[in-house]
Amino acid sequence: MVLHATDNHVSRITLNRPETLNALTPDQRERIIRLLCDASADPEVRAVVITGTGRGFCAGADLRGASTAGERIAGDVARTLRLGAQRLVAAVLDCEKPVIAAVNGTAAGLGAHLALACDLVLAAESARFIEVFVRRGLVPDGGGAYLLPRLVGPQRAKELMFFGDALTAPDAERLGLVNRVVPDGELDKASRAWAERLAAGPTRALALTKQLVNASLDTDRATAFAAEAAAQEINMAAEDAREGVTAFVERRSPEFRGR
């Protein structure tokens, strides 16, 4: 089950299967993808929070009932990943609103990658991050081999993926996987505070900034500079940009409207 509510311009997506540590079923995965797409298109939504209930943020894909027996058609596995886990991670990366992961507990496998794809990561002190794939004899999926080296470098990424050891929230913060670690009882308050700050910001400028940063790791300097100039050109037509400049000249705080 995936809970959803929008208030104060923040779309809050909550994974709610605590008995399975919020392991994702295909239906739940598709609902999260739809909610992220809806957030991009809804001018009333200006930030997104993804969190979970109970002891787990997300234990990855729900593999209960999955069978390794029987004949496998060539391409089935790759197709399943493209249409499933990879689409979920791409939906986070491509969402036009800033996305915060509020990691309340264990984030394992695809669940870890769901968190790490978010723009900002807050973690409760009891949270853990686990590249669990090696424990199952599997190759990391859900964008893990793309995300992790960009966050911690290739050698650290290999260490995490080769051994599959649980990484505590403080260690994840030290490595740069997490922005902040907060006491368990303060995670909701902290995530709401950050989300509301983002929701009060210049939404279009934040979307363009997200695109520039995400693309910068896959491109050369000339292309990145050209994209930056184009983004600034686009953004200068936005109401919030005009308001920001006017407020600066008038020596007052800007009042952004997300337009």
PDB file of C-alpha atoms in Angstrom, residues 9-198:
ATOM      1  CA  HIS A   9       2.473  22.369  -1.769  1.00  0.00           C
ATOM      2  CA  VAL A  10       4.298  19.182  -0.715  1.00  0.00           C
ATOM      3  CA  SER A  11       3.404  15.793  -2.174  1.00  0.00           C
ATOM      4  CA  ARG A  12       4.090  13.168   0.500  1.00  0.00           C
ATOM      5  CA  ILE A  13       4.463   9.559  -0.668  1.00  0.00           C
ATOM      6  CA  THR A  14       4.549   6.960   2.116  1.00  0.00           C
ATOM      7  CA  LEU A  15       5.302   3.270   1.626  1.00  0.00           C
ATOM      8  CA  ASN A  16       3.001   1.449   4.009  1.00  0.00           C
ATOM      9  CA  ARG A  17       3.668  -2.284   4.211  1.00  0.00           C
ATOM     10  CA  PRO A  18       5.614  -2.338   7.475  1.00  0.00           C
ATOM     11  CA  GLU A  19       5.219  -6.111   7.843  1.00  0.00           C
ATOM     12  CA  THR A  20       7.472  -6.537   4.769  1.00  0.00           C
ATOM     13  CA  LEU A  21       9.778  -3.597   5.539  1.00  0.00           C
ATOM     14  CA  ASN A  22       7.906  -1.877   2.690  1.00  0.00           C
ATOM     15  CA  ALA A  23       9.134  -4.218  -0.017  1.00  0.00           C
ATOM     16  CA  LEU A  24       7.686  -2.976  -3.299  1.00  0.00           C
ATOM     17  CA  THR A  25       5.152  -4.883  -5.355  1.00  0.00           C
ATOM     18  CA  PRO A  26       4.779  -4.033  -9.058  1.00  0.00           C
ATOM     19  CA  ASP A  27       1.486  -2.230  -8.356  1.00  0.00           C
ATOM     20  CA  GLN A  28       3.087  -0.096  -5.651  1.00  0.00           C
ATOM     21  CA  ARG A  29       6.022   0.695  -7.903  1.00  0.00           C
ATOM     22  CA  GLU A  30       3.661   1.839 -10.650  1.00  0.00           C
ATOM     23  CA  ARG A  31       1.718   4.014  -8.219  1.00  0.00           C
ATOM     24  CA  ILE A  32       4.900   5.785  -7.080  1.00  0.00           C
ATOM     25  CA  ILE A  33       5.879   6.394 -10.706  1.00  0.00           C
ATOM     26  CA  ARG A  34       2.436   7.900 -11.410  1.00  0.00           C
ATOM     27  CA  LEU A  35       2.594  10.102  -8.326  1.00  0.00           C
ATOM     28  CA  LEU A  36       6.004  11.437  -9.330  1.00  0.00           C
ATOM     29  CA  CYS A  37       4.765  12.144 -12.860  1.00  0.00           C
ATOM     30  CA  ASP A  38       1.680  13.848 -11.427  1.00  0.00           C
ATOM     31  CA  ALA A  39       3.890  15.980  -9.173  1.00  0.00           C
ATOM     32  CA  SER A  40       5.844  17.190 -12.201  1.00  0.00           C
ATOM     33  CA  ALA A  41       2.663  18.268 -13.981  1.00  0.00           C
ATOM     34  CA  ASP A  42       0.817  19.785 -11.002  1.00  0.00           C
ATOM     35  CA  PRO A  43       1.640  23.472 -10.415  1.00  0.00           C
ATOM     36  CA  GLU A  44       0.264  23.161  -6.884  1.00  0.00           C
ATOM     37  CA  VAL A  45       2.996  20.640  -5.997  1.00  0.00           C
ATOM     38  CA  ARG A  46       6.378  22.228  -5.441  1.00  0.00           C
ATOM     39  CA  ALA A  47       8.267  19.505  -3.538  1.00  0.00           C
ATOM     40  CA  VAL A  48       8.008  15.760  -2.899  1.00  0.00           C
ATOM     41  CA  VAL A  49       8.875  13.600   0.125  1.00  0.00           C
ATOM     42  CA  ILE A  50       9.236   9.823  -0.049  1.00  0.00           C
ATOM     43  CA  THR A  51       9.267   7.911   3.239  1.00  0.00           C
ATOM     44  CA  GLY A  52       8.088   4.686   4.841  1.00  0.00           C
ATOM     45  CA  THR A  53       6.316   3.363   7.908  1.00  0.00           C
ATOM     46  CA  GLY A  54       7.673   1.022  10.552  1.00  0.00           C
ATOM     47  CA  ARG A  55      11.259  -0.256  10.702  1.00  0.00           C
ATOM     48  CA  GLY A  56      11.894  -0.116   6.982  1.00  0.00           C
ATOM     49  CA  PHE A  57      12.137   2.597   4.373  1.00  0.00           C
ATOM     50  CA  CYS A  58      12.048   0.009   1.596  1.00  0.00           C
ATOM     51  CA  ALA A  59      13.509  -3.503   1.531  1.00  0.00           C
ATOM     52  CA  GLY A  60      13.623  -3.495  -2.263  1.00  0.00           C
ATOM     53  CA  ALA A  61      11.441  -5.392  -4.696  1.00  0.00           C
ATOM     54  CA  ASP A  62       9.052  -7.914  -3.161  1.00  0.00           C
ATOM     55  CA  LEU A  63      10.443 -11.227  -4.413  1.00  0.00           C
ATOM     56  CA  ARG A  64       8.009 -13.432  -2.533  1.00  0.00           C
ATOM     57  CA  GLY A  65       6.366 -15.772  -4.983  1.00  0.00           C
ATOM     58  CA  ALA A  66       9.043 -15.167  -7.609  1.00  0.00           C
ATOM     59  CA  SER A  67      10.273 -18.370  -9.196  1.00  0.00           C
ATOM     60  CA  THR A  68      13.630 -19.204 -10.750  1.00  0.00           C
ATOM     61  CA  ALA A  69      12.295 -22.487 -12.146  1.00  0.00           C
ATOM     62  CA  GLY A  70      11.059 -23.079 -15.666  1.00  0.00           C
ATOM     63  CA  GLU A  71      12.262 -21.912 -19.037  1.00  0.00           C
ATOM     64  CA  ARG A  72      13.341 -18.273 -19.274  1.00  0.00           C
ATOM     65  CA  ILE A  73      12.894 -16.462 -22.557  1.00  0.00           C
ATOM     66  CA  ALA A  74      15.922 -14.471 -23.673  1.00  0.00           C
ATOM     67  CA  GLY A  75      15.416 -10.789 -22.875  1.00  0.00           C
ATOM     68  CA  ASP A  76      12.764 -11.317 -20.187  1.00  0.00           C
ATOM     69  CA  VAL A  77      14.961 -10.206 -17.297  1.00  0.00           C
ATOM     70  CA  ALA A  78      16.320  -7.139 -19.089  1.00  0.00           C
ATOM     71  CA  ARG A  79      12.834  -6.172 -20.196  1.00  0.00           C
ATOM     72  CA  THR A  80      11.470  -6.548 -16.671  1.00  0.00           C
ATOM     73  CA  LEU A  81      14.207  -4.289 -15.309  1.00  0.00           C
ATOM     74  CA  ARG A  82      13.739  -1.625 -17.975  1.00  0.00           C
ATOM     75  CA  LEU A  83       9.992  -1.504 -17.415  1.00  0.00           C
ATOM     76  CA  GLY A  84      10.193  -1.857 -13.639  1.00  0.00           C
ATOM     77  CA  ALA A  85      13.044  -0.884 -11.313  1.00  0.00           C
ATOM     78  CA  GLN A  86      14.785   1.348 -13.839  1.00  0.00           C
ATOM     79  CA  ARG A  87      11.570   3.245 -14.592  1.00  0.00           C
ATOM     80  CA  LEU A  88      11.090   3.875 -10.878  1.00  0.00           C
ATOM     81  CA  VAL A  89      14.572   5.317 -10.383  1.00  0.00           C
ATOM     82  CA  ALA A  90      14.260   7.336 -13.595  1.00  0.00           C
ATOM     83  CA  ALA A  91      10.943   8.765 -12.377  1.00  0.00           C
ATOM     84  CA  VAL A  92      12.717  10.164  -9.305  1.00  0.00           C
ATOM     85  CA  LEU A  93      15.644  11.533 -11.296  1.00  0.00           C
ATOM     86  CA  ASP A  94      13.342  13.066 -13.926  1.00  0.00           C
ATOM     87  CA  CYS A  95      10.744  14.510 -11.544  1.00  0.00           C
ATOM     88  CA  GLU A  96      10.536  18.256 -12.164  1.00  0.00           C
ATOM     89  CA  LYS A  97      10.119  18.976  -8.464  1.00  0.00           C
ATOM     90  CA  PRO A  98      12.809  18.454  -5.812  1.00  0.00           C
ATOM     91  CA  VAL A  99      12.449  15.054  -4.135  1.00  0.00           C
ATOM     92  CA  ILE A 100      13.499  14.349  -0.544  1.00  0.00           C
ATOM     93  CA  ALA A 101      14.031  10.836   0.797  1.00  0.00           C
ATOM     94  CA  ALA A 102      13.179  10.604   4.499  1.00  0.00           C
ATOM     95  CA  VAL A 103      14.807   7.260   5.270  1.00  0.00           C
ATOM     96  CA  ASN A 104      13.157   5.977   8.422  1.00  0.00           C
ATOM     97  CA  GLY A 105      14.720   2.513   8.536  1.00  0.00           C
ATOM     98  CA  THR A 106      16.324  -0.157   6.378  1.00  0.00           C
ATOM     99  CA  ALA A 107      16.859   0.797   2.728  1.00  0.00           C
ATOM    100  CA  ALA A 108      18.021  -2.311   0.897  1.00  0.00           C
ATOM    101  CA  GLY A 109      18.542  -3.156  -2.753  1.00  0.00           C
ATOM    102  CA  LEU A 110      16.119  -1.213  -4.920  1.00  0.00           C
ATOM    103  CA  GLY A 111      14.994   0.562  -1.741  1.00  0.00           C
ATOM    104  CA  ALA A 112      18.494   1.965  -1.253  1.00  0.00           C
ATOM    105  CA  HIS A 113      18.610   3.091  -4.879  1.00  0.00           C
ATOM    106  CA  LEU A 114      15.179   4.704  -4.578  1.00  0.00           C
ATOM    107  CA  ALA A 115      16.552   6.798  -1.708  1.00  0.00           C
ATOM    108  CA  LEU A 116      19.862   7.611  -3.398  1.00  0.00           C
ATOM    109  CA  ALA A 117      18.118   8.771  -6.575  1.00  0.00           C
ATOM    110  CA  CYS A 118      16.399  11.513  -4.560  1.00  0.00           C
ATOM    111  CA  ASP A 119      17.791  15.040  -4.633  1.00  0.00           C
ATOM    112  CA  LEU A 120      18.244  15.219  -0.863  1.00  0.00           C
ATOM    113  CA  VAL A 121      18.460  12.381   1.667  1.00  0.00           C
ATOM    114  CA  LEU A 122      17.550  12.678   5.337  1.00  0.00           C
ATOM    115  CA  ALA A 123      18.109   9.578   7.458  1.00  0.00           C
ATOM    116  CA  ALA A 124      16.983   8.570  10.909  1.00  0.00           C
ATOM    117  CA  GLU A 125      19.775   7.413  13.213  1.00  0.00           C
ATOM    118  CA  SER A 126      18.464   3.847  13.007  1.00  0.00           C
ATOM    119  CA  ALA A 127      18.426   3.778   9.196  1.00  0.00           C
ATOM    120  CA  ARG A 128      20.679   1.361   7.326  1.00  0.00           C
ATOM    121  CA  PHE A 129      21.652   1.135   3.661  1.00  0.00           C
ATOM    122  CA  ILE A 130      22.390  -2.303   2.213  1.00  0.00           C
ATOM    123  CA  GLU A 131      23.542  -3.289  -1.274  1.00  0.00           C
ATOM    124  CA  VAL A 132      21.909  -6.635  -0.731  1.00  0.00           C
ATOM    125  CA  PHE A 133      22.252  -8.022  -4.266  1.00  0.00           C
ATOM    126  CA  VAL A 134      25.529  -9.880  -3.721  1.00  0.00           C
ATOM    127  CA  ARG A 135      23.927 -11.775  -0.847  1.00  0.00           C
ATOM    128  CA  ARG A 136      21.434 -13.214  -3.359  1.00  0.00           C
ATOM    129  CA  GLY A 137      24.003 -13.884  -6.065  1.00  0.00           C
ATOM    130  CA  LEU A 138      22.613 -11.031  -8.138  1.00  0.00           C
ATOM    131  CA  VAL A 139      23.981  -8.073 -10.068  1.00  0.00           C
ATOM    132  CA  PRO A 140      22.913  -4.677  -8.641  1.00  0.00           C
ATOM    133  CA  ASP A 141      19.956  -3.242 -10.532  1.00  0.00           C
ATOM    134  CA  GLY A 142      17.642  -0.274 -10.256  1.00  0.00           C
ATOM    135  CA  GLY A 143      20.431   2.047 -11.360  1.00  0.00           C
ATOM    136  CA  GLY A 144      22.791   1.168  -8.521  1.00  0.00           C
ATOM    137  CA  ALA A 145      25.935   0.897 -10.627  1.00  0.00           C
ATOM    138  CA  TYR A 146      25.046   4.291 -12.121  1.00  0.00           C
ATOM    139  CA  LEU A 147      24.150   6.094  -8.891  1.00  0.00           C
ATOM    140  CA  LEU A 148      26.720   4.856  -6.381  1.00  0.00           C
ATOM    141  CA  PRO A 149      29.978   5.669  -8.238  1.00  0.00           C
ATOM    142  CA  ARG A 150      28.681   9.192  -8.841  1.00  0.00           C
ATOM    143  CA  LEU A 151      28.037   9.637  -5.133  1.00  0.00           C
ATOM    144  CA  VAL A 152      31.039   7.934  -3.529  1.00  0.00           C
ATOM    145  CA  GLY A 153      33.459   7.079  -6.341  1.00  0.00           C
ATOM    146  CA  PRO A 154      34.079   3.706  -8.011  1.00  0.00           C
ATOM    147  CA  GLN A 155      36.186   2.067  -5.300  1.00  0.00           C
ATOM    148  CA  ARG A 156      33.752   2.818  -2.471  1.00  0.00           C
ATOM    149  CA  ALA A 157      30.874   1.751  -4.705  1.00  0.00           C
ATOM    150  CA  LYS A 158      32.577  -1.575  -5.399  1.00  0.00           C
ATOM    151  CA  GLU A 159      33.235  -2.114  -1.703  1.00  0.00           C
ATOM    152  CA  LEU A 160      29.567  -1.601  -0.890  1.00  0.00           C
ATOM    153  CA  MET A 161      28.388  -3.788  -3.767  1.00  0.00           C
ATOM    154  CA  PHE A 162      31.016  -6.543  -3.460  1.00  0.00           C
ATOM    155  CA  PHE A 163      30.469  -7.166   0.265  1.00  0.00           C
ATOM    156  CA  GLY A 164      26.844  -6.172   0.789  1.00  0.00           C
ATOM    157  CA  ASP A 165      27.509  -5.027   4.352  1.00  0.00           C
ATOM    158  CA  ALA A 166      24.931  -2.901   6.132  1.00  0.00           C
ATOM    159  CA  LEU A 167      25.941   0.753   6.227  1.00  0.00           C
ATOM    160  CA  THR A 168      24.765   2.737   9.228  1.00  0.00           C
ATOM    161  CA  ALA A 169      23.223   6.179   8.770  1.00  0.00           C
ATOM    162  CA  PRO A 170      26.250   7.987  10.283  1.00  0.00           C
ATOM    163  CA  ASP A 171      28.600   6.058   7.976  1.00  0.00           C
ATOM    164  CA  ALA A 172      26.367   6.833   5.000  1.00  0.00           C
ATOM    165  CA  GLU A 173      26.544  10.512   5.925  1.00  0.00           C
ATOM    166  CA  ARG A 174      30.330  10.319   6.204  1.00  0.00           C
ATOM    167  CA  LEU A 175      30.563   8.800   2.715  1.00  0.00           C
ATOM    168  CA  GLY A 176      28.279  11.445   1.228  1.00  0.00           C
ATOM    169  CA  LEU A 177      25.252   9.239   0.608  1.00  0.00           C
ATOM    170  CA  VAL A 178      23.147  11.149   3.138  1.00  0.00           C
ATOM    171  CA  ASN A 179      22.770  14.898   3.623  1.00  0.00           C
ATOM    172  CA  ARG A 180      21.767  14.784   7.305  1.00  0.00           C
ATOM    173  CA  VAL A 181      21.234  12.218  10.052  1.00  0.00           C
ATOM    174  CA  VAL A 182      18.606  13.108  12.640  1.00  0.00           C
ATOM    175  CA  PRO A 183      17.189  11.352  15.721  1.00  0.00           C
ATOM    176  CA  ASP A 184      14.449   8.886  14.807  1.00  0.00           C
ATOM    177  CA  GLY A 185      11.737  10.966  16.442  1.00  0.00           C
ATOM    178  CA  GLU A 186      12.722  14.082  14.501  1.00  0.00           C
ATOM    179  CA  LEU A 187      12.785  12.673  10.959  1.00  0.00           C
ATOM    180  CA  ASP A 188       9.242  13.689  10.064  1.00  0.00           C
ATOM    181  CA  LYS A 189       9.742  17.207  11.410  1.00  0.00           C
ATOM    182  CA  ALA A 190      13.059  17.604   9.604  1.00  0.00           C
ATOM    183  CA  SER A 191      11.714  16.335   6.280  1.00  0.00           C
ATOM    184  CA  ARG A 192       8.672  18.603   6.506  1.00  0.00           C
ATOM    185  CA  ALA A 193      10.867  21.613   7.266  1.00  0.00           C
ATOM    186  CA  TRP A 194      13.116  20.973   4.273  1.00  0.00           C
ATOM    187  CA  ALA A 195      10.177  20.225   1.976  1.00  0.00           C
ATOM    188  CA  GLU A 196       8.360  23.393   2.984  1.00  0.00           C
ATOM    189  CA  ARG A 197      11.500  25.457   2.380  1.00  0.00           C
ATOM    190  CA  LEU A 198      11.782  23.950  -1.083  1.00  0.00           C
TER     191      LEU A 198
END
